Short mmCIF file of C-alpha atoms and ligand atoms in Angstrom, two decimals:
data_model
loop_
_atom_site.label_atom_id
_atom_site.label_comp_id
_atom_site.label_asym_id
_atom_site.label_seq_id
_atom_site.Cartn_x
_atom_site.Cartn_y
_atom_site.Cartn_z
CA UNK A 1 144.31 -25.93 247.15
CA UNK A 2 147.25 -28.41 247.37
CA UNK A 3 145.84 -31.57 249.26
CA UNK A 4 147.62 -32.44 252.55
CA UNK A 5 148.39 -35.83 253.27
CA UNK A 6 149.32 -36.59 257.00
CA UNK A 7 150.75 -39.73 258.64
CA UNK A 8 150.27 -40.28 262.42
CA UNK A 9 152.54 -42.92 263.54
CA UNK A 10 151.14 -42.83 266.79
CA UNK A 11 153.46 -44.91 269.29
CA UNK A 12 155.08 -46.86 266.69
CA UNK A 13 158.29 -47.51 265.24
CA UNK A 14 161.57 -47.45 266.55
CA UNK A 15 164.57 -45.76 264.88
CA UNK A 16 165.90 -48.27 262.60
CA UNK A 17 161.82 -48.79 261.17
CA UNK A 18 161.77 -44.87 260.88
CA UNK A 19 164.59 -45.17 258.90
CA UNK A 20 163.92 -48.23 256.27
CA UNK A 21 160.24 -46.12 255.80
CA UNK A 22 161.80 -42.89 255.37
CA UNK A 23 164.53 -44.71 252.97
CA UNK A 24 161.95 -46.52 250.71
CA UNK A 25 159.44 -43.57 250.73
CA UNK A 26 162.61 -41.23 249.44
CA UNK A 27 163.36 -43.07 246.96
CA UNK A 28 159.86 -43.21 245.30
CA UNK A 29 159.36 -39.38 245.60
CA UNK A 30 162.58 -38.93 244.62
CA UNK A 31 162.04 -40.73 241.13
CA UNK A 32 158.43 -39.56 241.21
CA UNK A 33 157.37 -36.83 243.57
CA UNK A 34 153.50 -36.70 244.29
CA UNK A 35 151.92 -33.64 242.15
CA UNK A 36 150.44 -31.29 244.18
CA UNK A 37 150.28 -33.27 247.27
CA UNK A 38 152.16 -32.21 250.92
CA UNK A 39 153.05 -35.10 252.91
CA UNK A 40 153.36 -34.42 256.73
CA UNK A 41 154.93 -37.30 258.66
CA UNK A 42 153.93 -37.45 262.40
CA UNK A 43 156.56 -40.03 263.75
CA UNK A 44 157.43 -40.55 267.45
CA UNK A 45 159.14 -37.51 268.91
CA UNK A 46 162.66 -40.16 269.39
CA UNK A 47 162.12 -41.08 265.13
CA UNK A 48 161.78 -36.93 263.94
CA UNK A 49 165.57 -36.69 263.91
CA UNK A 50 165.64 -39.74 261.73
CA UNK A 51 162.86 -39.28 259.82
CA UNK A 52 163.63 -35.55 259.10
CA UNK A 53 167.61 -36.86 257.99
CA UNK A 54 166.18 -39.83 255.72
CA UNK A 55 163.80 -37.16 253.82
CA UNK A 56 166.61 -34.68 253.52
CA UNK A 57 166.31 -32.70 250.04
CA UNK A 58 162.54 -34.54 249.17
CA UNK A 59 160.45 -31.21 248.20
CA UNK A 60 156.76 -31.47 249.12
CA UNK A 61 157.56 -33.36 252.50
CA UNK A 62 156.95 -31.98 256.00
CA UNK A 63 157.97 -33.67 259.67
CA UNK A 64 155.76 -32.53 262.71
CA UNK A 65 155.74 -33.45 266.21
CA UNK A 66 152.56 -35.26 268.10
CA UNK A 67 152.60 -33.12 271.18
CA UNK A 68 154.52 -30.28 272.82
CA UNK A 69 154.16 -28.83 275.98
CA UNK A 70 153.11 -24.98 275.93
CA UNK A 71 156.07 -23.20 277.28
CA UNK A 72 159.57 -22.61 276.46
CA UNK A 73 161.44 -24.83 278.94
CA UNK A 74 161.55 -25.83 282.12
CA UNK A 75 160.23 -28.34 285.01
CA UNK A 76 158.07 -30.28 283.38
CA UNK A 77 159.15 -33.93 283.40
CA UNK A 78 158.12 -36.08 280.75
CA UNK A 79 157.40 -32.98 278.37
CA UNK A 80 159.17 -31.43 275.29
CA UNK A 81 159.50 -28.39 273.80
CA UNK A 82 158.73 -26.26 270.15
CA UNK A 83 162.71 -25.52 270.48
CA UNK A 84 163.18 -29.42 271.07
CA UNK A 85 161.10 -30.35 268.29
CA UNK A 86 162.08 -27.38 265.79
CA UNK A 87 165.84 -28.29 266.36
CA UNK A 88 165.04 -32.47 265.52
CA UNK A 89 163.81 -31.10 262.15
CA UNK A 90 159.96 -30.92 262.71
CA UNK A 91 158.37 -27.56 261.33
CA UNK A 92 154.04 -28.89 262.29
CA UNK A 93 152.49 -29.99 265.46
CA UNK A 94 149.25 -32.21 266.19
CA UNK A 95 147.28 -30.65 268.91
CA UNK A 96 143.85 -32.06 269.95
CA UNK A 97 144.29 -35.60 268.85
CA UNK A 98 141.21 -38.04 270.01
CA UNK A 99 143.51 -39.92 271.86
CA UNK A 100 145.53 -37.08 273.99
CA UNK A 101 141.54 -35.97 274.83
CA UNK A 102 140.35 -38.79 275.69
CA UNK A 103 143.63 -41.34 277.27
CA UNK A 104 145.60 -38.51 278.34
CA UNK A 105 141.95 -36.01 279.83
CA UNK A 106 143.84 -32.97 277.29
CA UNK A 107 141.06 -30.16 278.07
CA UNK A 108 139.95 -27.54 275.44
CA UNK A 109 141.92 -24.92 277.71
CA UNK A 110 144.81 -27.02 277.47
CA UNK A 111 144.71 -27.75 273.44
CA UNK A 112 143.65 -24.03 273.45
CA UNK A 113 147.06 -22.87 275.24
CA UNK A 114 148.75 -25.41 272.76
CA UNK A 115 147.41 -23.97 269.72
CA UNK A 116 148.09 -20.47 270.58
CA UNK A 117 152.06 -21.20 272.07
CA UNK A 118 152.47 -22.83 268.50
CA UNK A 119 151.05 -20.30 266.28
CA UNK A 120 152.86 -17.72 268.05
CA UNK A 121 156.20 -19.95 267.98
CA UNK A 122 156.29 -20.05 264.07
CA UNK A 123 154.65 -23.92 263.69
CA UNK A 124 152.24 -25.14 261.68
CA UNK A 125 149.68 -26.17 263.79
CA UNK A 126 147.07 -29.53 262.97
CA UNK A 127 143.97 -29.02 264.80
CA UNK A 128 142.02 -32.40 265.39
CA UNK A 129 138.36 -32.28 266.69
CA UNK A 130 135.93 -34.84 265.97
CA UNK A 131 132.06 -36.49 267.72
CA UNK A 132 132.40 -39.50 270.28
CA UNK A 133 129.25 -41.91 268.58
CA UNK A 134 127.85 -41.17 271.62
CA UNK A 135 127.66 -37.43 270.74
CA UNK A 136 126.57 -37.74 267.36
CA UNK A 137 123.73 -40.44 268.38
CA UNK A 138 122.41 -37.44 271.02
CA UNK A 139 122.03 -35.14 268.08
CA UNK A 140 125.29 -32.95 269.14
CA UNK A 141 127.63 -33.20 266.37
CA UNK A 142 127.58 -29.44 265.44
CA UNK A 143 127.88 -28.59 269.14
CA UNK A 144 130.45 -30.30 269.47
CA UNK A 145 132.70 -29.44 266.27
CA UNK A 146 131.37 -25.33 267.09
CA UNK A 147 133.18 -25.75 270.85
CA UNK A 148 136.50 -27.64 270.16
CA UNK A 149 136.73 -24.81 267.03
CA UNK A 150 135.76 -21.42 269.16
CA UNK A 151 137.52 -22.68 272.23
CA UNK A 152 140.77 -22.89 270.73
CA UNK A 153 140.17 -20.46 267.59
CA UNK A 154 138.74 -17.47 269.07
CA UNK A 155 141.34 -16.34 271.79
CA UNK A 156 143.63 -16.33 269.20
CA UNK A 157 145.18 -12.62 268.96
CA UNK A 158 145.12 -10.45 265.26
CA UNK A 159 148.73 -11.00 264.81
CA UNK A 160 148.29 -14.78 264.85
CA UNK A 161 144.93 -14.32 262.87
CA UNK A 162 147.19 -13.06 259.65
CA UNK A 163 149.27 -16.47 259.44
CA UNK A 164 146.26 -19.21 259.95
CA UNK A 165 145.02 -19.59 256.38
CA UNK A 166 148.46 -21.34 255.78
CA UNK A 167 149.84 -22.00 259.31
CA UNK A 168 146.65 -23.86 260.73
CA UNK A 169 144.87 -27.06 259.19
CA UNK A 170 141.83 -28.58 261.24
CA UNK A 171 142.15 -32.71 260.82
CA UNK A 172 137.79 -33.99 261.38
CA UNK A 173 138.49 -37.49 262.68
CA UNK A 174 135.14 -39.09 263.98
CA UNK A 175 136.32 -40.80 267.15
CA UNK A 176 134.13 -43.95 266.16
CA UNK A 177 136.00 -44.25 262.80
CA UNK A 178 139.76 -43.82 264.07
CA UNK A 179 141.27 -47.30 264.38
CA UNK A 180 138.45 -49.01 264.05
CA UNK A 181 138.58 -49.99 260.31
CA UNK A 182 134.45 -47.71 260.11
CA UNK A 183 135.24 -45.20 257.77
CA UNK A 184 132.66 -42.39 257.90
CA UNK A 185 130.08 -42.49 254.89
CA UNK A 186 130.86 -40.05 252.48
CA UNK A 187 127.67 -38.39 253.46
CA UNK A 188 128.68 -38.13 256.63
CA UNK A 189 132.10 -36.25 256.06
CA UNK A 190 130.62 -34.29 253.79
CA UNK A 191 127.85 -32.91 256.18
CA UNK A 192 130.88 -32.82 258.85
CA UNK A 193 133.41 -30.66 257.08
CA UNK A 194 130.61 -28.31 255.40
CA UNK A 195 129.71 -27.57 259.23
CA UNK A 196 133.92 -26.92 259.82
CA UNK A 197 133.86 -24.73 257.02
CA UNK A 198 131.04 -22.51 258.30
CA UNK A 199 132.12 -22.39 262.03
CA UNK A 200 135.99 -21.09 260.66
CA UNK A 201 134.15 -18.78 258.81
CA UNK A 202 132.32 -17.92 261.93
CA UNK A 203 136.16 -17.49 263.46
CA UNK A 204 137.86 -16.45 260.91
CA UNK A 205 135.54 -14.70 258.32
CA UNK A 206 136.89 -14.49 254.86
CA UNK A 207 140.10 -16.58 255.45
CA UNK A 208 137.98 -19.70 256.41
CA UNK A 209 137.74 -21.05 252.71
CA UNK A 210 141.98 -21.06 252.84
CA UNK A 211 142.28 -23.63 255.63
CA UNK A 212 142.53 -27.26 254.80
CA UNK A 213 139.90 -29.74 256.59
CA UNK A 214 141.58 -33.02 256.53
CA UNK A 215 139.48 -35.77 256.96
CA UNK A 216 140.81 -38.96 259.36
CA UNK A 217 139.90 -42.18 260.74
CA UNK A 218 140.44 -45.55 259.10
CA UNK A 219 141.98 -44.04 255.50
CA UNK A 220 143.40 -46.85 253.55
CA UNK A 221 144.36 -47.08 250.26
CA UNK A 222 141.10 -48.33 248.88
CA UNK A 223 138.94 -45.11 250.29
CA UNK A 224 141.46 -42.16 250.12
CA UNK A 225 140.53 -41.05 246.39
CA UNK A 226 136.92 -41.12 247.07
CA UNK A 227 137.58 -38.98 250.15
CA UNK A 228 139.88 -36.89 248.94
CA UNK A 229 136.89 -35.97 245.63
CA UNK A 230 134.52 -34.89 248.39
CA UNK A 231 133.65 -31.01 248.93
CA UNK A 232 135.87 -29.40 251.24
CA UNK A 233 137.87 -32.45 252.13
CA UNK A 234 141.91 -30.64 251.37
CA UNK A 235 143.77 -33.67 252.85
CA UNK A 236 143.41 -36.63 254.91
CA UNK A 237 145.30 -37.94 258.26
CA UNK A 238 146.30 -40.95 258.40
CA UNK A 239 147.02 -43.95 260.98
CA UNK A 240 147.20 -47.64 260.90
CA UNK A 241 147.82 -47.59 256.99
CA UNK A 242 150.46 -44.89 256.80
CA UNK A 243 152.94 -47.63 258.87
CA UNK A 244 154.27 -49.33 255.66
CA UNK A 245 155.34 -46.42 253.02
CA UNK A 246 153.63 -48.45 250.06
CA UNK A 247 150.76 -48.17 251.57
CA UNK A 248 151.15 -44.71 252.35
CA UNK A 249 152.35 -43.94 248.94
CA UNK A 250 149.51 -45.45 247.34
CA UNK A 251 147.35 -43.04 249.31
CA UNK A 252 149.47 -39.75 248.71
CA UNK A 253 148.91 -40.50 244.95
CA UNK A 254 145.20 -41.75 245.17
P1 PGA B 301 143.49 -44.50 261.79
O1 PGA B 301 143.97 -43.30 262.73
O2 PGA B 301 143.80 -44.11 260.37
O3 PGA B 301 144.30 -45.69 262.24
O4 PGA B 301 142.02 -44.68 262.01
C1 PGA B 301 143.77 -41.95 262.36
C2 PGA B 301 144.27 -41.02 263.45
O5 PGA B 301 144.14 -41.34 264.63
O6 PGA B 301 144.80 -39.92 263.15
#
């Protein structure tokens, strides 16, 4: 399976930044493109148009958007739209980031809705779920990954089911490891994305082994290859170190 490797930019960047990344990063691939790799970049919904112009004619290189609102237009201040994002350049979509849950009280109906509305719109979708420390001190890590999975996996209609091996990836970020420089052990990622495996399977029977698990939370350089050699690990998502394109080069070729 072709390894996925996905950079967040969170709220960072302005246009001219997306633009001297996307430049530098071009020119590398261009020269040398990553074997076997996808890169997804995640900018800032006012950097896609940029980023998606400065990547122009770069094979193996995807732009997605970090939110979207669930319907096709209309009142909904402050939102924007698959159409919106689509016509900027972006062809993915995060849903169920850590820090739309948890800053921003996104519910699993809500990221539900979202992950349906995409699917059925023709984008890739990025499905992030992951344990508070909290919940994996109490014991509840499968519990957890098994309801942010079935909640937004199972209402899914047949239609839908046919595209997921390729249109949906599921990003495990540990919310105690994202930002905060504690990668998981690779014990620990390899006991979480053995349980993903088995609860898609639950969802989505045979076509479970075809979706990437992307593992995320404080990837740098220095971990990525060991992360990426793990069991069922098919890409990683990236934050803080996928800011400077070196550094996010260096990891798309670990
Ligand atoms: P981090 O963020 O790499 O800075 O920990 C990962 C993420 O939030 O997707």
């Amino acid at each position: 399976m072709q390894k996925i490797i996905a950079a967040n930019w969170k709220m960072y960047k302005d246009r001219s930044e997306a633009a001297q990344f996307a430049g530098e990063l071009a020119e590398k691939l261009a020269s040398k493109p990553a074997q076997g790799r996808l890169a997804i970049i995640f900018p800032p919904f006012t950097d896609i148009a940029t980023a998606s112009d400065g990547f122009a004619g770069i094979s193996g290189l995807s732009i997605g958007g970090q939110n979207f609102y669930p319907e096709e237009q209309g009142a909904f201040t402050g939102e924007i739209s698959l159409k919106m994002l689509r016509d900027a350049g972006a062809s993915w979509a995060l849903v169920g980031h850590s820090e739309r849950r948890q800053i921003f009280g996104e519910s699993d109906g809500l990221i539900a809705r979202k992950t349906a509305f995409g699917l059925a719109h023709g984008f890739k979708i990025m499905l992030c779920i992951g344990e508070t420390l909290a919940e994996r001190e109490a014991g509840a890590l499968e519990a957890v990954l098994d309801r942010q999975l079935e909640s937004a996996l199972n209402p899914l209609d047949a239609e839908t089911r046919k595209g997921l091996p390729a249109n949906l990836a599921i990003a495990y970020e540990p919310v105690w490891a994202i930002g905060t420089g504690k990668v998981a052990q690779s014990a620990e990622v390899l006991e979480a994305h053995a349980v993903v495996r088995t609860i898609l399977g639950k969802v989505l029977g045979s076509d479970a082994k075809d979706v990437h698990i992307l593992y995320g939370g404080s990837v740098k350089p220095g971990n990525a290859a060991e992360l990426l050699a793990l069991d069922n690990v098919d890409g990683l998502l990236v934050g803080g170190a996928s800011l400077e394109a070196e550094s996010f080069l260096k990891i798309l070729e670990a």
